[in-house]
Tab-separated table of C-alpha atoms and ligand atoms in Angstrom:
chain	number	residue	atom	x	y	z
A	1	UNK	CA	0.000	0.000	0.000
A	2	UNK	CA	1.437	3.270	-1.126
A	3	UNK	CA	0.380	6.256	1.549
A	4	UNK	CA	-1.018	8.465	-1.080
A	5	UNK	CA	-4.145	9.097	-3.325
A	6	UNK	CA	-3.181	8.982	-6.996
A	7	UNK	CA	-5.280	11.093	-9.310
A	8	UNK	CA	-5.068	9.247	-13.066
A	9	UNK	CA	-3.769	11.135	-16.062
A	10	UNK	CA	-5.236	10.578	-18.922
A	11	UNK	CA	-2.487	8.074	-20.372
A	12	UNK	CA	-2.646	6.554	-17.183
A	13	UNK	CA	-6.855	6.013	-18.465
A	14	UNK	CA	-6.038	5.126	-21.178
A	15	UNK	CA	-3.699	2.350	-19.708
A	16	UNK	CA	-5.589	1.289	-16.877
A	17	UNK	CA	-8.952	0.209	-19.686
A	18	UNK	CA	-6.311	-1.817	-21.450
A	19	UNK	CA	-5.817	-3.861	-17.885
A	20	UNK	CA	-9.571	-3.852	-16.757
A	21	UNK	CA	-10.730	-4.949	-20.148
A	22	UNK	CA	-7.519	-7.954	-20.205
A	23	UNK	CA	-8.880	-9.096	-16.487
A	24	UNK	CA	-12.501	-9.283	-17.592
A	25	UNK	CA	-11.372	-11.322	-20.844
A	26	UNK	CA	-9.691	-13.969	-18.756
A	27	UNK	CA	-12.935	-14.565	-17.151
A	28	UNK	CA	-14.657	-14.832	-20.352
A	29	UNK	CA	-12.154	-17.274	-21.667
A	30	UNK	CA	-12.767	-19.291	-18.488
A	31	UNK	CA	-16.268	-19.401	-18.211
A	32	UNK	CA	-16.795	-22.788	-20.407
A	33	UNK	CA	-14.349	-24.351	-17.974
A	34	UNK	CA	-16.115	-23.799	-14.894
A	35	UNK	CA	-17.952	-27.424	-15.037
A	36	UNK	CA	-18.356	-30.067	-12.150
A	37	UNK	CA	-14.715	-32.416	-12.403
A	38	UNK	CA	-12.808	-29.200	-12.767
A	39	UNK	CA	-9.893	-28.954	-10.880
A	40	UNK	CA	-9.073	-25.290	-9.362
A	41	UNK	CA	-5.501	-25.851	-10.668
A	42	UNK	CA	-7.048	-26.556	-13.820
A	43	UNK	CA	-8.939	-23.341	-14.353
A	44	UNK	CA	-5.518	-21.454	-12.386
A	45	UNK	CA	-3.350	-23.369	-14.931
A	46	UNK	CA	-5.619	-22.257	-17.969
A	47	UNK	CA	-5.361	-18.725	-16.590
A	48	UNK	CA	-2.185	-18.631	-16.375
A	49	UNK	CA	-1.300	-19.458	-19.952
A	50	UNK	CA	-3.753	-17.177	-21.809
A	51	UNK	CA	-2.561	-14.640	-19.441
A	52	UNK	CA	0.707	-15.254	-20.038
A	53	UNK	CA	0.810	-16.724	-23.859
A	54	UNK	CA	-1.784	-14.681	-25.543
A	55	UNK	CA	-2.209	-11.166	-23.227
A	56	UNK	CA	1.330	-11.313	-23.119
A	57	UNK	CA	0.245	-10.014	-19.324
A	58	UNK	CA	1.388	-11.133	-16.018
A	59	UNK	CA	-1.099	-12.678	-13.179
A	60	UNK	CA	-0.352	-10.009	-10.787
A	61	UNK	CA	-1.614	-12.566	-8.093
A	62	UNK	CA	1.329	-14.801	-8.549
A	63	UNK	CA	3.978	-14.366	-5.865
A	64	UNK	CA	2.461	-11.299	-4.397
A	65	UNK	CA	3.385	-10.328	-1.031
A	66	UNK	CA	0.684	-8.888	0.008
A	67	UNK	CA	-0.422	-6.933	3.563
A	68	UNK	CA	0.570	-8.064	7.192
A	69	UNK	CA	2.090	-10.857	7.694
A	70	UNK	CA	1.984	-14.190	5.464
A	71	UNK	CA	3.352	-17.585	5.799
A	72	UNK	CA	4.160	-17.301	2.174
A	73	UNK	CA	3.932	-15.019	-1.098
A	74	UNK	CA	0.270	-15.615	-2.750
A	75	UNK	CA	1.517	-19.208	-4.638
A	76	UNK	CA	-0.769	-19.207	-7.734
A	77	UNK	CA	-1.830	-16.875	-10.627
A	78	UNK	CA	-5.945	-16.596	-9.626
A	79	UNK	CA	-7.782	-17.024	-7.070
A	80	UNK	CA	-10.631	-19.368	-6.571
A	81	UNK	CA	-12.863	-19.404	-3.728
A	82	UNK	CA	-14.960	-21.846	-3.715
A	83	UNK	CA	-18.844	-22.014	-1.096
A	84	UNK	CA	-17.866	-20.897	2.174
A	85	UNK	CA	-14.442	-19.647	1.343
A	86	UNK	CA	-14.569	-15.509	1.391
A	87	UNK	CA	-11.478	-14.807	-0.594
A	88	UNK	CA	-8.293	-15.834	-1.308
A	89	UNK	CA	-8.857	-18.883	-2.255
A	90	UNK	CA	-6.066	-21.154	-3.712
A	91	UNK	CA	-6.349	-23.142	-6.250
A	92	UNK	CA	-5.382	-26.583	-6.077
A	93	UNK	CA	-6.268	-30.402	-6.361
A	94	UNK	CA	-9.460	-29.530	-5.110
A	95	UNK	CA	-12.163	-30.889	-7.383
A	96	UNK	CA	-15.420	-28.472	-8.526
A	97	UNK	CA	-18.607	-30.439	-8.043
A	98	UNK	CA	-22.319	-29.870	-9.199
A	99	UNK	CA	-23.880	-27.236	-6.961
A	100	UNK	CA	-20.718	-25.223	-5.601
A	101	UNK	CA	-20.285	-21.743	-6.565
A	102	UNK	CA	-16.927	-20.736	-6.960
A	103	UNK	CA	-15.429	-16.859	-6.979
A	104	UNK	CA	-12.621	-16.656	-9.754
A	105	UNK	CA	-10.770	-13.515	-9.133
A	106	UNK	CA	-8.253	-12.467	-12.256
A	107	UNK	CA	-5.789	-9.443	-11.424
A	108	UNK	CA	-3.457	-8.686	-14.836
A	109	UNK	CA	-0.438	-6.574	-15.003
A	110	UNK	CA	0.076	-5.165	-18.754
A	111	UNK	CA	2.334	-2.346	-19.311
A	112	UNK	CA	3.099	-1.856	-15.470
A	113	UNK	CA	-0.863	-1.080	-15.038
A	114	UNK	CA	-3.380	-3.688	-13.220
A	115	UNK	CA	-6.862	-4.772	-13.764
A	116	UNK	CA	-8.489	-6.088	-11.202
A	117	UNK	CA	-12.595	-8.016	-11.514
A	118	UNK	CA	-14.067	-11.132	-9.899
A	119	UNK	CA	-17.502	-13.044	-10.935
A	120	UNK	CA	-19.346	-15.747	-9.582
A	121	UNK	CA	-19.622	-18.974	-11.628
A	122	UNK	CA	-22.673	-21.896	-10.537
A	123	UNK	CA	-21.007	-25.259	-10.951
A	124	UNK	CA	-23.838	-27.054	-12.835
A	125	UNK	CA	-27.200	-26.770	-11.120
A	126	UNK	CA	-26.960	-25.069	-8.432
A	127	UNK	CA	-29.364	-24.392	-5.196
A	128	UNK	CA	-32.078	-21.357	-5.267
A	129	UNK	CA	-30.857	-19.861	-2.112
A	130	UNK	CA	-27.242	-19.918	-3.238
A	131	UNK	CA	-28.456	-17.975	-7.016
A	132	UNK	CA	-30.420	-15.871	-4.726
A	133	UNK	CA	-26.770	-15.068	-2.456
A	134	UNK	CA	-25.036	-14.195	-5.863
A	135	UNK	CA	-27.431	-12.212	-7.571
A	136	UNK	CA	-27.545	-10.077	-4.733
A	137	UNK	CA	-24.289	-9.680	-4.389
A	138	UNK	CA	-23.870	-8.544	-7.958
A	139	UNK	CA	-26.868	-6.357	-7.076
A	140	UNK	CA	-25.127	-4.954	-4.234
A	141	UNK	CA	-21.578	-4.255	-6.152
A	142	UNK	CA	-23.730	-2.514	-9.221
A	143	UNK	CA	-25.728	-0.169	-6.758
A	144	UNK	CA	-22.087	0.501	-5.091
A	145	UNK	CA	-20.843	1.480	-9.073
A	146	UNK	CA	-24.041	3.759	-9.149
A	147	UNK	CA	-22.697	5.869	-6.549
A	148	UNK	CA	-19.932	6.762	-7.824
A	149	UNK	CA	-19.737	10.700	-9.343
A	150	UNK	CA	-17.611	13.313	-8.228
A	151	UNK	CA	-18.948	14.933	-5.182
A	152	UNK	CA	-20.166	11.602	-4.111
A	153	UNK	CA	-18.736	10.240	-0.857
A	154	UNK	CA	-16.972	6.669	-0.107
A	155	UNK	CA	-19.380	6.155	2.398
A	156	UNK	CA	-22.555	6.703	-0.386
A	157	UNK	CA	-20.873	3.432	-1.656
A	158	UNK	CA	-20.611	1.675	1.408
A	159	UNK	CA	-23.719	2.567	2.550
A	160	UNK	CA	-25.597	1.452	-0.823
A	161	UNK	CA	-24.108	-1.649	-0.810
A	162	UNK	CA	-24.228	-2.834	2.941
A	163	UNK	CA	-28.243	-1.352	2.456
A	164	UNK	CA	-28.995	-3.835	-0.093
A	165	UNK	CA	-27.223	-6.810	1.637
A	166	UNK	CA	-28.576	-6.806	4.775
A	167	UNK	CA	-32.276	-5.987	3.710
A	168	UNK	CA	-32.116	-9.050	1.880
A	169	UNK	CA	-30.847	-10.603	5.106
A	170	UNK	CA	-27.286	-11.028	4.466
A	171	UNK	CA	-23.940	-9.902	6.085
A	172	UNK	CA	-21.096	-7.547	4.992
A	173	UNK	CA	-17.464	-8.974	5.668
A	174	UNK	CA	-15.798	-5.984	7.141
A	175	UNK	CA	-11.939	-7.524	7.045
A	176	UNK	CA	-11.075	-6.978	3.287
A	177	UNK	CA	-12.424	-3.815	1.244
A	178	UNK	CA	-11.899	-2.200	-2.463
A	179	UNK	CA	-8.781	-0.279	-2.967
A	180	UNK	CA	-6.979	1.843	-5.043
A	181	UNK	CA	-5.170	0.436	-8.355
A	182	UNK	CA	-3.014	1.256	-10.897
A	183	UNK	CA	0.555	0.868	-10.873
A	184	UNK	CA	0.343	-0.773	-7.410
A	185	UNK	CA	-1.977	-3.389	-7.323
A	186	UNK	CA	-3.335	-2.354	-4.027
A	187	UNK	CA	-2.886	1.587	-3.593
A	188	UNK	CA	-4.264	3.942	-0.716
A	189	UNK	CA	-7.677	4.317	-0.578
A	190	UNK	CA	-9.972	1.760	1.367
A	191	UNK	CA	-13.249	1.423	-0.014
A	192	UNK	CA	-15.640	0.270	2.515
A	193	UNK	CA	-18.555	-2.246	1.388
A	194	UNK	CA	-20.735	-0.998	4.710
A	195	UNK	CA	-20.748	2.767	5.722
A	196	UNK	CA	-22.804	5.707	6.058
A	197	UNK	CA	-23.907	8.237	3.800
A	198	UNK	CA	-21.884	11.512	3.157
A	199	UNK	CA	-19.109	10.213	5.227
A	200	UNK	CA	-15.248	9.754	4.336
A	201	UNK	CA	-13.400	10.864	1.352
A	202	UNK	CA	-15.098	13.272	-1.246
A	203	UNK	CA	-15.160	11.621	-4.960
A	204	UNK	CA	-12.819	13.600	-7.103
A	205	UNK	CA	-12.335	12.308	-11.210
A	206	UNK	CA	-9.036	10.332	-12.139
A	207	UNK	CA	-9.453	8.054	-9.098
A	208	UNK	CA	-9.643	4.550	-9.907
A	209	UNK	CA	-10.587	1.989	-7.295
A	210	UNK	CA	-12.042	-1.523	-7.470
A	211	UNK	CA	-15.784	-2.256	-5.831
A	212	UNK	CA	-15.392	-5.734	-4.605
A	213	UNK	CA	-18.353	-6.718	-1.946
A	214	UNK	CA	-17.856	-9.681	0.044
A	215	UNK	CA	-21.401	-11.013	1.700
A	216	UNK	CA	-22.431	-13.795	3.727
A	217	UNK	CA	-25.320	-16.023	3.867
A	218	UNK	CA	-24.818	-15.854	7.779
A	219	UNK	CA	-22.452	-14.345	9.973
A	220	UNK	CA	-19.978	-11.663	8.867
A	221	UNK	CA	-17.379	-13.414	10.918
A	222	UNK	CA	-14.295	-14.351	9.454
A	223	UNK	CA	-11.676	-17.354	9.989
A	224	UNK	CA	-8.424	-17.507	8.336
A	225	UNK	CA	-7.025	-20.567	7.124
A	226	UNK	CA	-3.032	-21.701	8.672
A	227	UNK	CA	-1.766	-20.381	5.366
A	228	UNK	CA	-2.655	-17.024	6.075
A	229	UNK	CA	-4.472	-16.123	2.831
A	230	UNK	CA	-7.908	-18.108	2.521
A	231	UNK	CA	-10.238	-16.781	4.390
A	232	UNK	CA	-13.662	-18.451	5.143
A	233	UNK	CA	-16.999	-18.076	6.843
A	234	UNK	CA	-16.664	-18.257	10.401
A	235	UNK	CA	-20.430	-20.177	10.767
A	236	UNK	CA	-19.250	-22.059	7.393
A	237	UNK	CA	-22.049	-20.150	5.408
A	238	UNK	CA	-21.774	-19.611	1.866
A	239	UNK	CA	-20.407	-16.568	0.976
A	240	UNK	CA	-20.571	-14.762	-2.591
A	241	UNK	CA	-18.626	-11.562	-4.041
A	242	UNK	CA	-18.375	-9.829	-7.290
A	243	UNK	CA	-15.800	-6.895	-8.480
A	244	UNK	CA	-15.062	-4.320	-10.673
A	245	UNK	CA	-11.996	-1.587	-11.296
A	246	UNK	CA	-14.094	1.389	-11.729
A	247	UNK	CA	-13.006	5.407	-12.579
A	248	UNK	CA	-13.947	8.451	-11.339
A	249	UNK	CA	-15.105	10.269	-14.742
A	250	UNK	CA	-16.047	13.942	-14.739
A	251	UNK	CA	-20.368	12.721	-14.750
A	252	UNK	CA	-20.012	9.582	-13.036
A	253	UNK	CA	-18.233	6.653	-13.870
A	254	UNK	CA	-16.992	4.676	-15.876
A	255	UNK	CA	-16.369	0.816	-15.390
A	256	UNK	CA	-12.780	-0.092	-16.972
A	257	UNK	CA	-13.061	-4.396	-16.446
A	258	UNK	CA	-15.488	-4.435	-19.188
A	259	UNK	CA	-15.527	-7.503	-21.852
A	260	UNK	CA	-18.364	-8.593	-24.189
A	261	UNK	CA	-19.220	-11.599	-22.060
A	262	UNK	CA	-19.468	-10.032	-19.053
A	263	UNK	CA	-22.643	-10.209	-17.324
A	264	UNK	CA	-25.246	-7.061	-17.915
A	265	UNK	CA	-25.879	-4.436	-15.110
A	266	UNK	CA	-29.521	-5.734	-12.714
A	267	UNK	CA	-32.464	-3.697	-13.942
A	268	UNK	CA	-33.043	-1.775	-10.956
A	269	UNK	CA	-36.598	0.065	-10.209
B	1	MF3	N1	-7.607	-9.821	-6.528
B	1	MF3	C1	-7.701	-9.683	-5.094
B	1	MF3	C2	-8.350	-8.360	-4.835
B	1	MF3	O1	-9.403	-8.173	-5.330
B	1	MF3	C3	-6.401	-9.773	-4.409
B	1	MF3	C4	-5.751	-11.059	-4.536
B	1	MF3	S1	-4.242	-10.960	-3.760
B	1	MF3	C5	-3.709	-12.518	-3.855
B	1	MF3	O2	-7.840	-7.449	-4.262
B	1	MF3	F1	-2.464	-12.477	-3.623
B	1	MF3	F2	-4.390	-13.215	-3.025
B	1	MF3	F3	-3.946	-12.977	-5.049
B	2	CO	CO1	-9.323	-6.091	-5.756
B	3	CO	CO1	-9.589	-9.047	-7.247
């Protein structure tokens, strides 16, 4: 984490949509993979080489050090998070069966710039209530996005989403948040999933930040795995989350981890 705000320039834009739009194609290459006998080091693996091969990118995941202390730099190039697993999740020999739902998170570094977007995938048929966990969750993140104009504070964001979550009768996790991005994968600026209106830092254009909910079916508590880096439900409820890199634009905003198959903003009203 850097200790300062970084206002974008416009070839820094112009950079960063390159990144967001390279993340958000990795997904879309790995949708048709995300099938029950999937291994999670077979999707990281098939990551890993498009990222590598054809984006001629680097999975900024891989080695990362990340925050606080680790047992270890992050070991693989995605991560998967699979049920009750929050974040984090690493992929291994871990086998995807019908009914799971599994986060696939896909960070890229091109050109010194990072993109940064997550999506939810159902593994086969899945249950009502756990559709019902992820659409809200993608609800939540997109009523987040909405917030975001200059003028507009962090905690409009917060607020929006933790609103949404918890009249649906879910919980925020309060132990990871959004952040800054750019040339740093994680930069200053924390961006709260819960908060209250008009509170915290004032929206100014040429920020760029990811919105990346995490929400429980139960309890917001959170348990860290002896690695240091998965985390999981504390009750071992199923927990969804969804994110985008999103800019600051002059009117609004403007969402950078855009691809054609990503999924379409909720009709809301
Ligand atoms: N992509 C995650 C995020 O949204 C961070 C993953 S860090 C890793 O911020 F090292 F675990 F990959
Ligand atoms: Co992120
Ligand atoms: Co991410």
């Amino acid at each position: 984490m850097s200790n300062k705000i970084i206002i974008k320039n416009q070839f820094d834009i112009e950079q960063m949509r390159i990144s967001g739009k390279l993340a958000a194609e990795v997904l879309d290459f790995i949708t048709p993979h995300v099938i029950p006998g999937v291994t999670t080091n077979e999707l990281d693996r098939l990551c890993h080489d498009f990222i590598v091969n054809v984006q001629k990118a680097y999975p900024s995941p891989l080695n990362y050090e990340g925050q606080g202390p680790k047992v270890m730099p992050y070991p693989k190039s995605i991560c998967t998070s699979v049920n009750n697993e929050i974040c984090h999740g690493i992929p291994g020999p871990r086998i995807l069966k019908e009914g799971d739902i599994v986060n696939i998170d896909v960070t890229v570094c091109k050109n010194s710039y990072h993109g940064d977007t997550s999506r939810m995938f159902y593994v086969g048929n899945t249950s009502d209530h756990a559709k019902r966990l992820c659409r809200v969750t993608f609800e939540s993140m997109w009523l987040g996005i909405l917030q975001v104009k200059p003028g507009n504070h962090l905690g409009d964001i917060g607020f929006a989403i933790q609103n949404h979550a918890e009249r649906n009768g879910y919980s925020i996790v309060r132990d990871f948040c959004g952040h800054g991005i750019g040339k740093i994968f994680h930069e200053d600026l924390q961006i709260l999933h819960y908060g209250r209106p008009k509170t915290g830092i004032k929206l100014v254009p040429g920020m760029i930040f990811t919105i990346e909910p995490m929400i429980n079916q139960g309890r917001k508590d959170v348990r860290f795995l002896s690695d240091g880096w998965v985390a999981v439900t504390k009750d071992r409820s199923l927990s969804a989350q969804w994110e985008h890199t999103v800019l600051v634009t002059e009117s609004g905003y403007e969402v950078l981890t855009v691809s054609p198959g990503m999924p379409e903003p909720p009709q809301f009203g």
